[in-house]
Short mmCIF file of C-alpha atoms in Angstrom, two decimals:
data_model
loop_
_atom_site.label_atom_id
_atom_site.label_comp_id
_atom_site.label_asym_id
_atom_site.label_seq_id
_atom_site.Cartn_x
_atom_site.Cartn_y
_atom_site.Cartn_z
CA MET A 1 -50.63 38.81 -3.33
CA ARG A 2 -52.74 36.46 -5.36
CA CYS A 3 -50.06 36.10 -7.88
CA SER A 4 -47.27 35.65 -5.13
CA SER A 5 -49.58 32.72 -3.44
CA ILE A 6 -49.59 31.03 -6.54
CA VAL A 7 -45.78 31.23 -6.77
CA ALA A 8 -45.80 29.91 -3.35
CA LEU A 9 -48.16 26.94 -3.97
CA PHE A 10 -45.80 25.96 -6.87
CA PHE A 11 -42.55 25.90 -4.51
CA ILE A 12 -43.82 24.37 -1.50
CA SER A 13 -45.84 21.66 -3.29
CA GLY A 14 -42.46 20.74 -5.38
CA ALA A 15 -44.76 21.03 -8.84
CA VAL A 16 -41.56 20.69 -10.98
CA VAL A 17 -40.59 18.10 -13.89
CA GLN A 18 -37.42 16.97 -12.69
CA THR A 19 -37.08 14.25 -10.01
CA THR A 20 -36.93 15.75 -6.50
CA HIS A 21 -34.58 15.10 -3.50
CA ALA A 22 -33.89 11.38 -2.85
CA GLN A 23 -36.80 9.37 -0.75
CA SER A 24 -39.02 12.59 -0.34
CA SER A 25 -39.51 12.42 -4.18
CA SER A 26 -42.62 10.90 -5.74
CA ALA A 27 -41.80 8.55 -8.96
CA VAL A 28 -44.44 8.81 -11.65
CA SER A 29 -47.03 5.92 -11.46
CA GLN A 30 -47.55 3.81 -14.07
CA VAL A 31 -49.56 1.35 -11.84
CA PRO A 32 -51.41 3.29 -9.27
CA ARG A 33 -51.54 1.23 -5.66
CA THR A 34 -53.90 2.00 -3.06
CA SER A 35 -51.96 0.50 -0.22
CA SER A 36 -48.63 1.66 0.79
CA GLN A 37 -47.64 -1.94 2.10
CA SER A 38 -44.85 -3.55 0.56
CA PRO A 39 -45.68 -6.66 -1.85
CA ALA A 40 -42.44 -8.21 -0.77
CA VAL A 41 -43.30 -9.12 2.58
CA SER A 42 -45.22 -11.88 3.23
CA ASP A 43 -48.87 -11.52 4.44
CA LYS A 44 -48.25 -13.81 7.67
CA ALA A 45 -49.71 -12.22 10.54
CA GLU A 46 -47.53 -10.89 13.00
CA VAL A 47 -47.94 -9.61 16.72
CA ASP A 48 -47.04 -6.23 17.27
CA PRO A 49 -45.56 -6.22 21.21
CA THR A 50 -45.69 -2.39 20.96
CA GLN A 51 -49.02 -1.43 19.67
CA ASP A 52 -51.18 -2.62 22.94
CA ALA A 53 -49.29 -0.92 25.69
CA PRO A 54 -48.50 2.60 25.01
CA HIS A 55 -45.20 2.58 27.51
CA ASN A 56 -43.91 -0.87 27.08
CA PHE A 57 -40.29 -0.51 27.10
CA GLN A 58 -38.45 -3.57 26.64
CA VAL A 59 -34.66 -3.62 27.23
CA ASN A 60 -32.92 -6.74 27.39
CA GLU A 61 -29.49 -5.16 27.50
CA THR A 62 -28.55 -2.22 29.80
CA ARG A 63 -25.95 -0.82 31.67
CA ASP A 64 -25.00 1.03 34.98
CA VAL A 65 -25.34 4.50 34.51
CA THR A 66 -25.87 5.78 38.15
CA ALA A 67 -22.97 8.20 38.81
CA SER A 68 -21.03 7.86 41.77
CA ALA A 69 -19.07 10.71 43.54
CA GLU A 70 -15.93 9.89 41.58
CA THR A 71 -17.63 9.21 38.38
CA GLN A 72 -17.18 12.03 35.90
CA PRO A 73 -21.10 12.35 33.87
CA GLN A 74 -20.89 11.80 30.12
CA SER A 75 -20.54 14.75 28.21
CA ALA A 76 -23.04 15.81 25.27
CA SER A 77 -20.67 14.00 22.64
CA GLN A 78 -20.57 10.83 24.89
CA TRP A 79 -24.20 10.68 25.05
CA LEU A 80 -24.62 11.00 21.17
CA ALA A 81 -22.13 8.44 20.71
CA GLU A 82 -24.30 5.76 22.95
CA LEU A 83 -27.24 6.87 20.45
CA GLN A 84 -25.27 6.51 17.36
CA ASN A 85 -24.39 2.83 18.63
CA ILE A 86 -27.82 1.56 19.24
CA ILE A 87 -29.04 2.79 16.26
CA THR A 88 -26.58 1.43 14.22
CA ASN A 89 -25.80 -1.99 16.05
CA ALA A 90 -28.79 -3.06 17.81
CA ASN A 91 -32.01 -4.64 16.81
CA PHE A 92 -34.96 -2.56 18.29
CA GLN A 93 -38.49 -1.80 17.41
CA VAL A 94 -39.48 1.89 18.29
CA SER A 95 -43.03 3.45 17.92
CA PHE A 96 -42.80 7.19 17.93
CA VAL A 97 -45.52 9.89 17.31
CA GLN A 98 -44.74 13.28 15.42
CA THR A 99 -46.33 16.33 16.46
CA ILE A 100 -46.10 19.70 14.56
CA ALA A 101 -48.00 22.69 15.35
CA GLY A 102 -51.35 23.14 14.25
CA LYS A 103 -51.28 19.72 12.69
CA GLU A 104 -52.82 16.22 13.69
CA THR A 105 -50.09 13.78 15.47
CA VAL A 106 -48.89 11.28 13.27
CA PRO A 107 -47.51 7.91 14.45
CA TYR A 108 -45.02 5.73 13.16
CA LEU A 109 -43.25 2.65 13.57
CA TRP A 110 -39.48 2.29 13.24
CA ARG A 111 -37.53 -1.15 13.05
CA HIS A 112 -34.05 -2.02 12.96
CA GLY A 113 -31.98 -5.24 12.54
CA VAL A 114 -28.73 -6.87 11.87
CA MET A 115 -29.05 -10.49 10.59
CA GLU A 116 -26.86 -13.45 10.91
CA ASP A 117 -24.93 -12.40 7.64
CA GLY A 118 -24.26 -9.13 8.49
CA SER A 119 -26.76 -7.47 6.52
CA GLU A 120 -28.53 -4.34 7.99
CA LEU A 121 -32.33 -3.81 7.63
CA GLU A 122 -34.48 -1.18 8.80
CA GLN A 123 -38.12 -0.28 8.22
CA LEU A 124 -40.35 2.96 8.68
CA ASN A 125 -44.03 2.75 8.57
CA LEU A 126 -46.49 5.44 8.82
CA GLN A 127 -49.53 4.30 10.74
CA ASN A 128 -52.35 6.43 10.05
CA GLY A 129 -54.71 6.09 6.80
CA PRO A 130 -53.18 4.46 3.90
CA GLY A 131 -49.55 4.61 5.26
CA ARG A 132 -46.23 4.93 3.55
CA GLU A 133 -43.84 2.39 4.07
CA LEU A 134 -39.92 2.66 3.56
CA ILE A 135 -37.54 -0.76 3.63
CA ARG A 136 -33.94 -0.55 3.66
CA ILE A 137 -31.53 -3.40 3.09
CA ASN A 138 -27.72 -2.23 3.53
CA ASP A 139 -27.61 0.91 0.96
CA VAL A 140 -30.69 0.31 -0.70
CA VAL A 141 -34.25 2.25 0.30
CA SER A 142 -37.55 1.17 -1.05
CA VAL A 143 -40.19 3.41 -0.73
CA PHE A 144 -44.03 2.12 -1.01
CA GLU A 145 -46.82 4.71 -0.97
CA PRO A 146 -50.43 4.91 -1.99
CA ASP A 147 -51.07 5.77 -5.92
CA VAL A 148 -47.56 5.67 -6.40
CA GLN A 149 -45.57 2.94 -8.30
CA PRO A 150 -42.97 1.46 -5.69
CA TYR A 151 -39.29 2.73 -6.46
CA SER A 152 -35.67 2.21 -4.73
CA LEU A 153 -33.00 4.57 -4.19
CA ARG A 154 -29.62 4.17 -3.19
CA SER A 155 -29.03 5.70 0.55
CA LYS A 156 -27.47 4.40 3.70
CA HIS A 157 -30.15 5.86 6.03
CA ILE A 158 -34.10 6.12 5.67
CA ASN A 159 -34.96 9.79 5.38
CA GLY A 160 -37.60 10.21 7.99
CA PRO A 161 -39.01 12.36 10.48
CA ILE A 162 -35.77 12.03 12.64
CA PRO A 163 -32.60 13.71 10.97
CA SER A 164 -30.48 10.90 9.98
CA ALA A 165 -27.38 12.99 11.05
CA LEU A 166 -28.22 13.45 14.36
CA LEU A 167 -28.30 10.01 14.42
CA TYR A 168 -25.45 8.32 12.51
CA HIS A 169 -23.22 11.34 12.10
CA PRO A 170 -23.68 13.70 14.87
CA GLU A 171 -19.87 14.50 14.74
CA GLN A 172 -20.71 16.42 11.27
CA LEU A 173 -23.23 19.00 13.39
CA ALA A 174 -20.48 20.28 15.15
CA GLU A 175 -19.47 23.34 13.08
CA ALA A 176 -23.17 24.16 12.70
CA TYR A 177 -24.35 23.63 16.31
CA GLU A 178 -23.18 23.13 20.06
CA PHE A 179 -24.27 20.34 22.17
CA VAL A 180 -24.91 20.98 25.89
CA ALA A 181 -25.92 18.22 28.41
CA VAL A 182 -28.14 19.55 30.58
CA GLY A 183 -28.71 16.84 33.06
CA ARG A 184 -31.24 14.25 33.98
CA ALA A 185 -35.18 13.97 33.37
CA ARG A 186 -37.84 11.64 33.55
CA VAL A 187 -39.31 11.00 30.01
CA ALA A 188 -42.57 8.78 29.69
CA GLY A 189 -41.42 7.14 33.14
CA ARG A 190 -38.08 6.66 32.07
CA SER A 191 -34.50 7.90 33.50
CA ALA A 192 -33.41 10.10 30.18
CA GLN A 193 -30.24 12.28 29.99
CA GLN A 194 -31.25 15.97 28.35
CA ILE A 195 -29.23 17.59 25.75
CA ARG A 196 -29.76 21.07 24.28
CA ILE A 197 -28.89 21.40 20.64
CA VAL A 198 -28.02 25.63 19.99
CA SER A 199 -27.39 26.97 16.31
CA ARG A 200 -23.94 28.76 17.14
CA ASP A 201 -24.82 31.89 14.95
CA ASN A 202 -28.50 31.95 16.34
CA THR A 203 -29.44 31.66 12.67
CA ARG A 204 -31.31 28.59 12.92
CA PHE A 205 -34.12 27.09 15.30
CA GLY A 206 -32.93 25.46 18.68
CA TYR A 207 -33.37 21.38 20.01
CA GLN A 208 -34.23 19.61 22.73
CA LEU A 209 -32.86 15.90 23.21
CA TRP A 210 -33.79 13.24 25.43
CA LEU A 211 -32.12 9.88 25.57
CA ASP A 212 -32.52 6.86 27.71
CA GLU A 213 -30.23 6.58 30.18
CA SER A 214 -30.26 2.60 30.05
CA SER A 215 -29.89 2.34 26.33
CA GLY A 216 -28.96 5.34 24.67
CA MET A 217 -32.21 5.31 22.85
CA LEU A 218 -33.79 8.20 21.52
CA LEU A 219 -36.63 8.98 23.84
CA LYS A 220 -38.13 12.52 22.93
CA LEU A 221 -36.75 15.52 20.70
CA ASN A 222 -38.29 18.95 20.17
CA MET A 223 -37.77 22.00 18.16
CA LEU A 224 -38.06 25.48 19.27
CA ASP A 225 -38.38 28.78 17.60
CA LEU A 226 -35.87 31.70 18.78
CA GLN A 227 -38.34 32.73 21.39
CA GLY A 228 -38.45 29.09 22.76
CA ALA A 229 -41.76 28.38 21.62
CA LEU A 230 -42.52 24.47 20.64
CA LEU A 231 -42.47 24.02 16.69
CA GLU A 232 -42.36 20.20 16.09
CA GLN A 233 -41.91 17.56 18.84
CA ILE A 234 -41.14 13.55 18.40
CA GLN A 235 -42.29 11.25 21.06
CA VAL A 236 -41.23 7.35 21.62
CA THR A 237 -44.38 5.78 23.01
CA ALA A 238 -42.62 2.36 23.37
CA PHE A 239 -39.38 0.66 22.40
CA ALA A 240 -38.02 -2.57 22.64
CA ILE A 241 -34.26 -3.90 22.15
CA SER A 242 -33.69 -7.48 21.42
CA PRO A 243 -31.01 -10.02 21.26
CA THR A 244 -32.02 -11.06 17.57
CA PRO A 245 -33.81 -9.08 14.52
CA ALA A 246 -37.83 -8.89 14.67
CA GLU A 247 -39.54 -11.90 12.91
CA TYR A 248 -40.76 -9.19 10.39
CA PHE A 249 -37.27 -8.93 8.27
CA SER A 250 -37.24 -12.92 7.85
CA ARG A 251 -40.34 -12.30 5.88
CA ILE A 252 -38.93 -9.71 3.20
CA ASN A 253 -38.34 -11.01 0.00
CA ALA A 254 -35.58 -9.00 -1.37
CA ALA A 255 -35.72 -9.96 -4.60
CA SER A 256 -39.44 -8.68 -5.05
CA LEU A 257 -37.91 -5.27 -4.34
CA PRO A 258 -37.81 -2.73 -7.06
CA ALA A 259 -34.26 -2.09 -8.55
CA PRO A 260 -32.46 1.44 -7.51
CA MET A 261 -33.25 4.00 -9.72
CA ALA A 262 -30.18 5.08 -12.03
CA LEU A 263 -29.02 8.56 -11.16
CA SER A 264 -28.90 11.08 -13.92
CA THR A 265 -25.56 11.35 -15.05
CA ALA A 266 -26.07 14.68 -17.17
CA PRO A 267 -23.87 17.65 -16.81
CA ALA A 268 -25.71 20.38 -14.54
CA ARG A 269 -26.18 23.63 -16.42
CA ALA A 270 -24.17 26.61 -15.31
CA HIS A 271 -25.99 29.13 -12.82
CA LYS A 272 -26.28 32.72 -13.43
CA TRP A 273 -26.51 33.35 -9.78
CA ASP A 274 -25.27 32.40 -6.39
CA VAL A 275 -25.73 32.69 -3.12
CA THR A 276 -23.05 34.77 -1.05
CA TYR A 277 -24.17 33.83 2.67
CA LEU A 278 -25.08 30.82 4.35
CA PRO A 279 -25.07 30.25 8.45
CA ALA A 280 -22.81 28.39 10.18
CA GLY A 281 -21.88 24.73 8.87
CA MET A 282 -24.44 24.90 5.95
CA ARG A 283 -23.47 23.70 2.78
CA GLU A 284 -24.57 23.31 -0.64
CA ILE A 285 -25.65 19.55 -1.83
CA LYS A 286 -27.17 19.63 -4.73
CA GLN A 287 -28.02 22.61 -7.93
CA ASP A 288 -29.84 21.90 -11.35
CA THR A 289 -32.10 23.73 -13.44
CA ARG A 290 -35.82 23.07 -12.93
CA ARG A 291 -38.75 23.54 -14.89
CA LEU A 292 -42.03 24.43 -13.21
CA ALA A 293 -44.94 21.75 -14.59
CA LEU A 294 -47.73 24.47 -14.31
CA THR A 295 -46.20 27.42 -15.90
CA GLY A 296 -42.96 26.01 -17.98
CA GLN A 297 -40.85 28.36 -16.39
CA VAL A 298 -37.30 27.42 -15.80
CA VAL A 299 -35.64 28.08 -12.62
CA GLU A 300 -32.24 27.75 -10.73
CA TYR A 301 -32.25 25.26 -7.87
CA LYS A 302 -29.75 25.02 -5.13
CA LEU A 303 -30.43 22.83 -2.00
CA PHE A 304 -28.12 23.49 1.30
CA SER A 305 -28.03 21.63 4.40
CA ASP A 306 -26.41 21.77 8.29
CA GLY A 307 -27.39 18.07 8.32
CA LEU A 308 -30.40 19.07 10.62
CA VAL A 309 -32.28 21.78 8.27
CA ASP A 310 -32.33 21.65 4.64
CA VAL A 311 -32.98 24.71 2.78
CA SER A 312 -33.99 25.09 -0.99
CA VAL A 313 -33.13 28.43 -3.16
CA TYR A 314 -34.98 28.80 -6.46
CA VAL A 315 -34.02 31.77 -8.81
CA GLN A 316 -35.69 32.78 -11.68
CA PRO A 317 -35.46 36.31 -14.23
CA ALA A 318 -37.30 39.00 -12.75
CA ASP A 319 -39.29 39.18 -15.87
CA ASP A 320 -40.57 35.69 -15.39
CA ALA A 321 -41.86 36.51 -12.11
CA LEU A 322 -45.11 36.41 -10.30
CA GLY A 323 -45.61 38.86 -7.97
CA GLU A 324 -42.96 40.63 -6.27
CA THR A 325 -42.51 39.67 -2.15
CA LEU A 326 -44.11 37.17 -0.40
CA ALA A 327 -43.10 35.97 3.35
CA LEU A 328 -45.35 33.57 5.20
CA ARG A 329 -44.93 30.58 7.82
CA ASN A 330 -46.16 26.83 6.75
CA GLU A 331 -46.18 25.04 9.87
CA VAL A 332 -42.58 24.97 10.50
CA SER A 333 -41.07 26.04 7.50
CA THR A 334 -40.37 29.38 6.22
CA PHE A 335 -41.42 30.38 2.59
CA LEU A 336 -39.60 33.98 1.17
CA THR A 337 -39.86 35.27 -2.06
CA LEU A 338 -37.95 38.70 -2.94
CA THR A 339 -37.59 40.32 -6.26
CA ASP A 340 -35.16 43.07 -7.64
CA GLY A 341 -34.60 44.35 -11.15
CA LYS A 342 -33.29 41.49 -12.38
CA ALA A 343 -34.06 38.11 -10.41
CA GLN A 344 -36.78 36.79 -8.17
CA VAL A 345 -35.44 34.42 -5.53
CA THR A 346 -37.53 32.02 -3.10
CA VAL A 347 -35.96 30.49 0.05
CA VAL A 348 -37.77 27.68 1.59
CA GLY A 349 -36.60 25.76 4.89
CA GLU A 350 -37.26 25.09 8.66
CA ILE A 351 -35.26 28.35 9.46
CA PRO A 352 -36.24 31.89 10.71
CA LEU A 353 -37.39 34.50 8.57
CA GLN A 354 -34.45 36.99 9.47
CA THR A 355 -32.16 34.16 8.10
CA ALA A 356 -34.17 33.46 4.85
CA ASN A 357 -33.83 37.07 4.19
CA ALA A 358 -30.13 37.01 4.85
CA ILE A 359 -29.83 34.23 2.17
CA ALA A 360 -32.52 35.94 -0.45
CA THR A 361 -30.16 39.26 -0.16
CA SER A 362 -26.78 37.60 -0.45
CA LEU A 363 -27.61 36.65 -4.23
CA ARG A 364 -25.13 37.86 -6.48
CA PRO A 365 -24.65 37.34 -10.36
CA VAL A 366 -21.94 34.87 -11.65
CA ASN A 367 -18.77 36.09 -13.00
CA ASN A 368 -18.29 33.89 -15.98
#
């Protein structure tokens, strides 16, 4: 068990030599930073209208959503289209908190703006401690975090606590999940529409989503385990929608942001093992070969995703394995390691243990 625990730390901490998944990876620091504030943003003082009022909801453009006897209620897909529209086209500022079972609540500030020239700007700022800030200008995301050299990646979305596929491409989730409009509710003093997100094959956790009736803005998102217990919650505490972008965006000096990192063009090494079972709607996003920094062991790596959930699979020869079998739950993530006579496979992701086991036991050698 002690050896297996060491293996768990290798994978959970992401202790690998190669660059990890976009935006969640940490670039190697040449010049350590002690603050996450972007040097590309002017230090001019700014008053944040959402900070002094925990439920300061300002919506300048609303629509009449009162359903008459003749009006057909909107479907879940129509409500998700409302969310997609406001996230993409509106100027907004949102304060929200993320709470994971057994952990401290974490506050975030999220801004979005569409400039006069059509440029799209976005900011996500972790509000506690030294913080972490991400700034997006069109398809480039710049990351600023303590003690790490700032870096930029090419991406059309910021990778934050709220799944980007849910915000921007909900139609891509239809193969994996069913969306059910439950009805009206009240969240943070606002009238909201509740939507249930249910795994079509019962292999993943479920979600509850509440959208503001007046604007379509996200108000609350719950992740639930298979028994309905709350695993994670995102709760909006304040938001404002305005006709013009936040003054903050006018102070960003795009020329001072780091240039996007070049993507590796090296061909991927052929894998000796393949995963033959995946939950409905889950697809391979990435594969490569990695070397563990602490042991020097080479492992095959695959990343799978259904849009809401990412699952990482690591495979190494059984002769190099440390320990045999390990199954544990780290907050909302499942970690499972299985070993047979030829290979050790490790599955990590926000999925039930039985789903991780089904993926791990589907490992088969590739017939070259």
